[in-house]
Amino acid sequence: MDKLEKDLLNLVQNDFPLSVHPFEAIGKKLGISEDQCIEILKKLSDSGILRAVRAVINWNSIGYSTMLIGMKVQPNNIAEVAEELQHIDEITHNYSREGELNLWFTLIYSSANQKDILLERLRKMRGVIDIKEFPAEKVYKIGLKLDV
Amino acid sequence: MFDKEKDLKNLSVLQKPIRFESRPFEHFAKQLGIDESQTIELIKEYISRGVIRRFAGIVKHDRIGYRFNAMVAFQVESGKCDDAGEVLSAFPYITHCYRRSSFPDWPYNLYAMIHARDNEELEQRINEVKGAICFVSVAVLPTLQEFKKSLFQIPADFRVL
């Protein structure tokens, strides 16, 4: 990535203009045209560096709940369990980690009942030894951005 | 009171990534049946209500060099948790920090996601963070593999909660 691409990424991460012609406004700040700005963002998007420009929704504010789940899974079943989680829309993030609880994922759901049914299903999967629920009691930071 | 059904309908449109074109909000406006400036005002209204946290570019961490990360779980005395959470949140390389419930066999109540460009930097940062707060015990849980990172979509057949 060159300097211009980095500056552009930092700009759209931090301060995306909400106006009719946002890319023109961004271009102005960087001394490039609207077309150039769009072209570079397309390129960064195609190469997978820029995942998207979008609204980040606070699900809790519209009646959904979110939960971090830590699972203890037999090491040789992890890939299999992870594959199953892949197809569940309510699961948005899923990582294997070192430690006692070795598979961690986040869940978005609209009722406790829906969550319980899902976790019950996971509990029955081969290799799943323990499932712990870690609701957030307080949010100190949701940053989502790192300087490029 | 806010109209939840309307909010969900609006957000099912507004949650989509914008297109890289001269007037990116035109597409949303058409779907919402309002004009572009109303669409932009609607987004701003959701931001001021805290429904939309932010409207911005989402960059893939590993693609900008942050390939190494760890979830660090601290056991902190409950009275000291807010102070510790504030200290941790000030580190630019910590993207997420939460207080969470704990268990007798899992006593950690303060969680932070730490990002770094290599293993050495990750170690350094973990040590820096450990030195910055008062804690009883800690579990460092390095990320081994990312299996999934997706965008939750309001289901088309959503029901009002």
XYZ file of C-alpha atoms in Angstrom:
309
model
C 0.000 0.000 0.000
C 1.258 3.468 -0.798
C 0.931 6.570 1.369
C -2.206 7.778 -0.412
C -3.959 4.444 0.075
C -3.056 4.421 3.762
C -4.255 7.996 4.267
C -7.482 7.153 2.499
C -8.072 4.069 4.659
C -7.427 6.001 7.849
C -9.801 8.691 6.683
C -12.703 6.400 5.813
C -12.175 4.433 9.047
C -12.318 7.522 11.200
C -14.453 10.127 9.571
C -16.661 9.112 6.671
C -18.604 12.154 5.453
C -22.375 11.751 5.476
C -23.206 13.860 2.454
C -24.591 13.348 -1.039
C -21.103 13.191 -2.566
C -18.938 11.704 0.191
C -16.126 10.577 -2.098
C -15.782 14.067 -3.495
C -15.430 15.398 0.059
C -12.822 12.768 0.928
C -10.968 13.425 -2.320
C -10.781 17.126 -1.535
C -9.110 16.416 1.796
C -6.469 14.307 0.072
C -6.078 16.458 -3.017
C -7.489 13.876 -5.434
C -10.606 13.760 -7.576
C -13.833 11.985 -6.701
C -13.161 9.430 -9.459
C -9.673 8.714 -8.178
C -11.013 8.310 -4.653
C -13.663 5.823 -5.800
C -11.152 3.952 -7.936
C -8.692 3.483 -5.061
C -11.424 2.399 -2.635
C -12.699 -0.127 -5.170
C -9.206 -1.504 -5.510
C -8.775 -1.754 -1.705
C -12.159 -3.423 -1.484
C -11.428 -5.902 -4.298
C -8.148 -6.880 -2.665
C -9.968 -7.549 0.625
C -8.211 -4.891 2.714
C -11.334 -2.770 3.028
C -14.174 -5.061 4.107
C -16.922 -2.503 3.622
C -18.068 1.027 4.275
C -21.235 0.684 6.279
C -23.274 1.436 9.357
C -22.143 -0.435 12.453
C -25.353 -1.232 14.267
C -25.752 -1.381 18.023
C -27.964 -4.448 18.084
C -28.751 -4.103 21.750
C -30.409 -0.755 21.068
C -33.090 -2.349 18.891
C -33.995 -5.280 21.063
C -31.383 -7.861 20.126
C -28.987 -9.343 22.641
C -25.377 -10.267 22.066
C -23.323 -12.820 23.921
C -19.763 -14.073 23.977
C -19.618 -17.850 24.279
C -16.552 -19.841 25.275
C -16.522 -23.539 24.517
C -14.316 -26.380 25.571
C -14.022 -28.736 22.630
C -11.932 -31.863 22.175
C -8.999 -30.600 20.090
C -9.581 -33.123 17.306
C -13.226 -32.044 16.947
C -12.590 -28.297 16.703
C -12.603 -28.062 12.904
C -15.816 -30.066 12.709
C -17.600 -27.958 15.337
C -16.332 -24.726 13.738
C -17.665 -25.881 10.385
C -21.102 -26.389 11.918
C -21.043 -22.900 13.468
C -20.165 -21.464 10.066
C -23.722 -21.994 8.838
C -25.505 -20.421 11.785
C -26.462 -16.850 10.868
C -26.692 -15.707 14.497
C -22.992 -16.467 14.977
C -20.943 -13.585 13.614
C -17.417 -14.185 14.915
C -15.733 -17.463 15.699
C -12.124 -18.046 16.717
C -10.134 -20.897 18.113
C -7.862 -19.858 20.969
C -5.208 -21.357 23.187
C -6.419 -22.293 26.646
C -8.965 -24.277 28.592
C -11.869 -22.820 26.611
C -10.615 -23.155 23.065
C -13.449 -22.038 20.773
C -14.950 -18.566 21.220
C -17.795 -17.036 19.295
C -20.292 -14.195 19.427
C -24.011 -14.694 19.138
C -26.786 -12.234 18.232
C -30.296 -13.311 19.174
C -33.743 -11.893 19.692
C -34.971 -14.017 22.600
C -33.411 -16.006 25.435
C -35.380 -18.981 24.203
C -33.786 -18.769 20.770
C -30.327 -18.655 22.373
C -31.062 -21.604 24.675
C -32.289 -23.770 21.807
C -29.170 -22.989 19.813
C -26.809 -23.680 22.716
C -28.644 -26.920 23.487
C -28.039 -28.002 19.920
C -24.330 -27.161 20.214
C -24.044 -28.964 23.544
C -25.012 -32.180 21.813
C -22.302 -31.912 19.193
C -19.518 -34.431 19.226
C -16.483 -33.203 21.154
C -18.231 -30.357 23.000
C -17.340 -30.670 26.688
C -18.411 -27.334 28.162
C -20.194 -24.157 27.060
C -19.954 -20.971 29.080
C -21.951 -17.803 28.487
C -20.227 -14.476 28.988
C -22.746 -11.663 28.693
C -21.207 -8.190 28.653
C -21.986 -6.418 31.918
C -20.338 -3.225 30.783
C -18.819 -2.033 27.529
C -15.646 -0.006 28.003
C -14.533 0.117 24.385
C -15.670 -0.968 20.954
C -13.059 0.549 18.705
C -12.970 -1.532 15.552
C -10.265 0.646 14.094
C -6.533 0.390 14.063
C -4.262 2.889 12.368
C -3.072 1.711 8.977
C -41.845 6.038 21.499
C -39.874 4.871 18.526
C -41.505 2.656 15.965
C -39.551 -0.571 16.189
C -40.957 -2.171 13.098
C -40.062 0.893 11.066
C -36.573 0.975 12.591
C -35.950 -2.650 11.689
C -37.200 -2.051 8.158
C -34.968 0.987 7.754
C -31.952 -0.727 9.277
C -32.339 -3.801 7.117
C -31.583 -1.420 4.234
C -29.086 0.881 5.956
C -26.948 -1.970 7.319
C -25.746 -2.903 3.836
C -22.327 -1.770 2.644
C -22.479 1.290 0.421
C -21.427 1.038 -3.204
C -18.380 2.872 -4.406
C -20.128 5.275 -6.727
C -20.572 9.020 -6.911
C -23.862 9.100 -4.990
C -23.746 6.040 -2.738
C -26.822 6.939 -0.699
C -29.059 7.095 -3.769
C -29.375 3.305 -3.716
C -30.594 3.274 -0.089
C -32.942 6.175 -0.794
C -34.652 4.271 -3.598
C -35.157 1.230 -1.388
C -36.512 3.369 1.444
C -38.746 5.412 -0.824
C -37.311 8.729 0.373
C -34.748 11.099 -1.116
C -30.997 11.106 -0.553
C -30.851 13.959 1.927
C -33.627 12.345 3.963
C -31.654 9.102 3.893
C -28.569 10.889 5.185
C -30.637 12.605 7.888
C -32.051 9.227 8.877
C -28.554 7.780 9.292
C -27.560 10.809 11.383
C -30.673 10.382 13.514
C -29.796 6.731 14.180
C -26.267 7.773 15.099
C -27.559 10.367 17.572
C -29.913 7.768 19.065
C -26.999 5.337 19.436
C -28.646 2.781 17.153
C -25.865 3.156 14.593
C -22.564 3.201 16.465
C -20.700 4.713 13.561
C -20.756 4.923 9.800
C -17.314 4.135 8.497
C -14.912 1.953 6.578
C -14.182 -1.431 8.133
C -10.633 -2.520 7.515
C -9.512 -6.121 7.760
C -6.983 -6.089 10.620
C -4.819 -8.887 9.348
C -4.545 -7.277 5.916
C -3.026 -4.111 7.341
C -0.413 -6.076 9.201
C -2.186 -6.871 12.488
C -1.946 -10.623 12.130
C -1.338 -11.394 15.777
C -3.939 -10.895 18.439
C -5.015 -12.213 21.771
C -7.979 -11.992 24.022
C -6.688 -11.221 27.487
C -8.995 -12.048 30.374
C -8.237 -10.491 33.760
C -9.630 -11.264 37.163
C -10.053 -7.839 38.728
C -11.676 -6.985 42.063
C -15.158 -5.820 41.198
C -14.669 -2.400 42.785
C -11.593 -1.798 40.617
C -13.012 -3.052 37.335
C -14.261 0.285 35.970
C -10.911 1.983 36.600
C -9.038 -0.894 34.974
C -11.460 -0.899 32.037
C -10.805 2.779 31.459
C -7.048 2.323 31.581
C -7.198 -0.555 29.086
C -9.510 1.349 26.722
C -6.928 4.099 26.347
C -4.467 1.759 24.599
C -4.837 2.317 20.841
C -4.041 -1.337 20.094
C -6.916 -2.548 22.285
C -10.046 -2.555 20.105
C -12.567 -4.125 22.468
C -12.845 -4.067 26.230
C -15.724 -5.422 28.301
C -16.655 -6.426 31.811
C -18.239 -9.871 31.691
C -19.713 -12.340 34.111
C -17.370 -14.863 35.708
C -17.605 -18.419 37.071
C -16.024 -20.260 40.021
C -13.840 -22.204 37.584
C -13.338 -19.169 35.313
C -12.814 -16.138 37.530
C -11.988 -13.568 34.833
C -14.272 -10.561 34.554
C -12.398 -8.022 32.398
C -11.720 -8.796 28.736
C -9.542 -6.955 26.223
C -8.664 -7.676 22.579
C -5.040 -6.815 21.867
C -3.670 -6.519 18.325
C -0.079 -6.564 17.088
C 1.968 -6.981 13.930
C 4.191 -9.793 15.162
C 4.506 -12.158 18.064
C 7.195 -10.137 19.783
C 5.084 -6.985 19.645
C 2.111 -8.943 20.975
C 4.169 -10.162 23.938
C 5.386 -6.626 24.603
C 1.889 -5.211 24.494
C 0.484 -7.914 26.761
C 3.207 -7.097 29.269
C 2.555 -3.381 28.961
C -1.133 -3.930 29.635
C -0.433 -6.248 32.558
C 1.764 -3.554 34.076
C -0.897 -0.892 33.718
C -3.670 -2.320 35.878
C -4.199 -4.019 39.202
C -5.397 -7.633 38.840
C -5.627 -10.902 40.748
C -5.013 -13.324 37.883
C -4.927 -13.340 34.105
C -5.481 -15.719 31.187
C -3.896 -14.883 27.839
C -5.856 -16.474 25.001
C -4.020 -15.973 21.707
C -6.100 -16.315 18.562
C -5.174 -19.463 16.686
C -7.569 -19.391 13.755
C -10.337 -17.145 12.525
C -13.159 -19.398 11.382
C -15.799 -16.784 10.886
C -16.224 -13.047 10.727
C -19.504 -12.048 9.198
C -22.044 -9.292 9.170
C -25.266 -10.061 10.971
C -28.250 -9.256 8.765
C -31.685 -8.511 10.091
C -33.620 -11.521 8.790
C -36.081 -10.684 6.008
C -38.883 -12.230 8.076
C -37.962 -10.322 11.250
C -40.593 -10.003 13.886
C -40.994 -7.029 16.144
C -39.416 -7.763 19.487
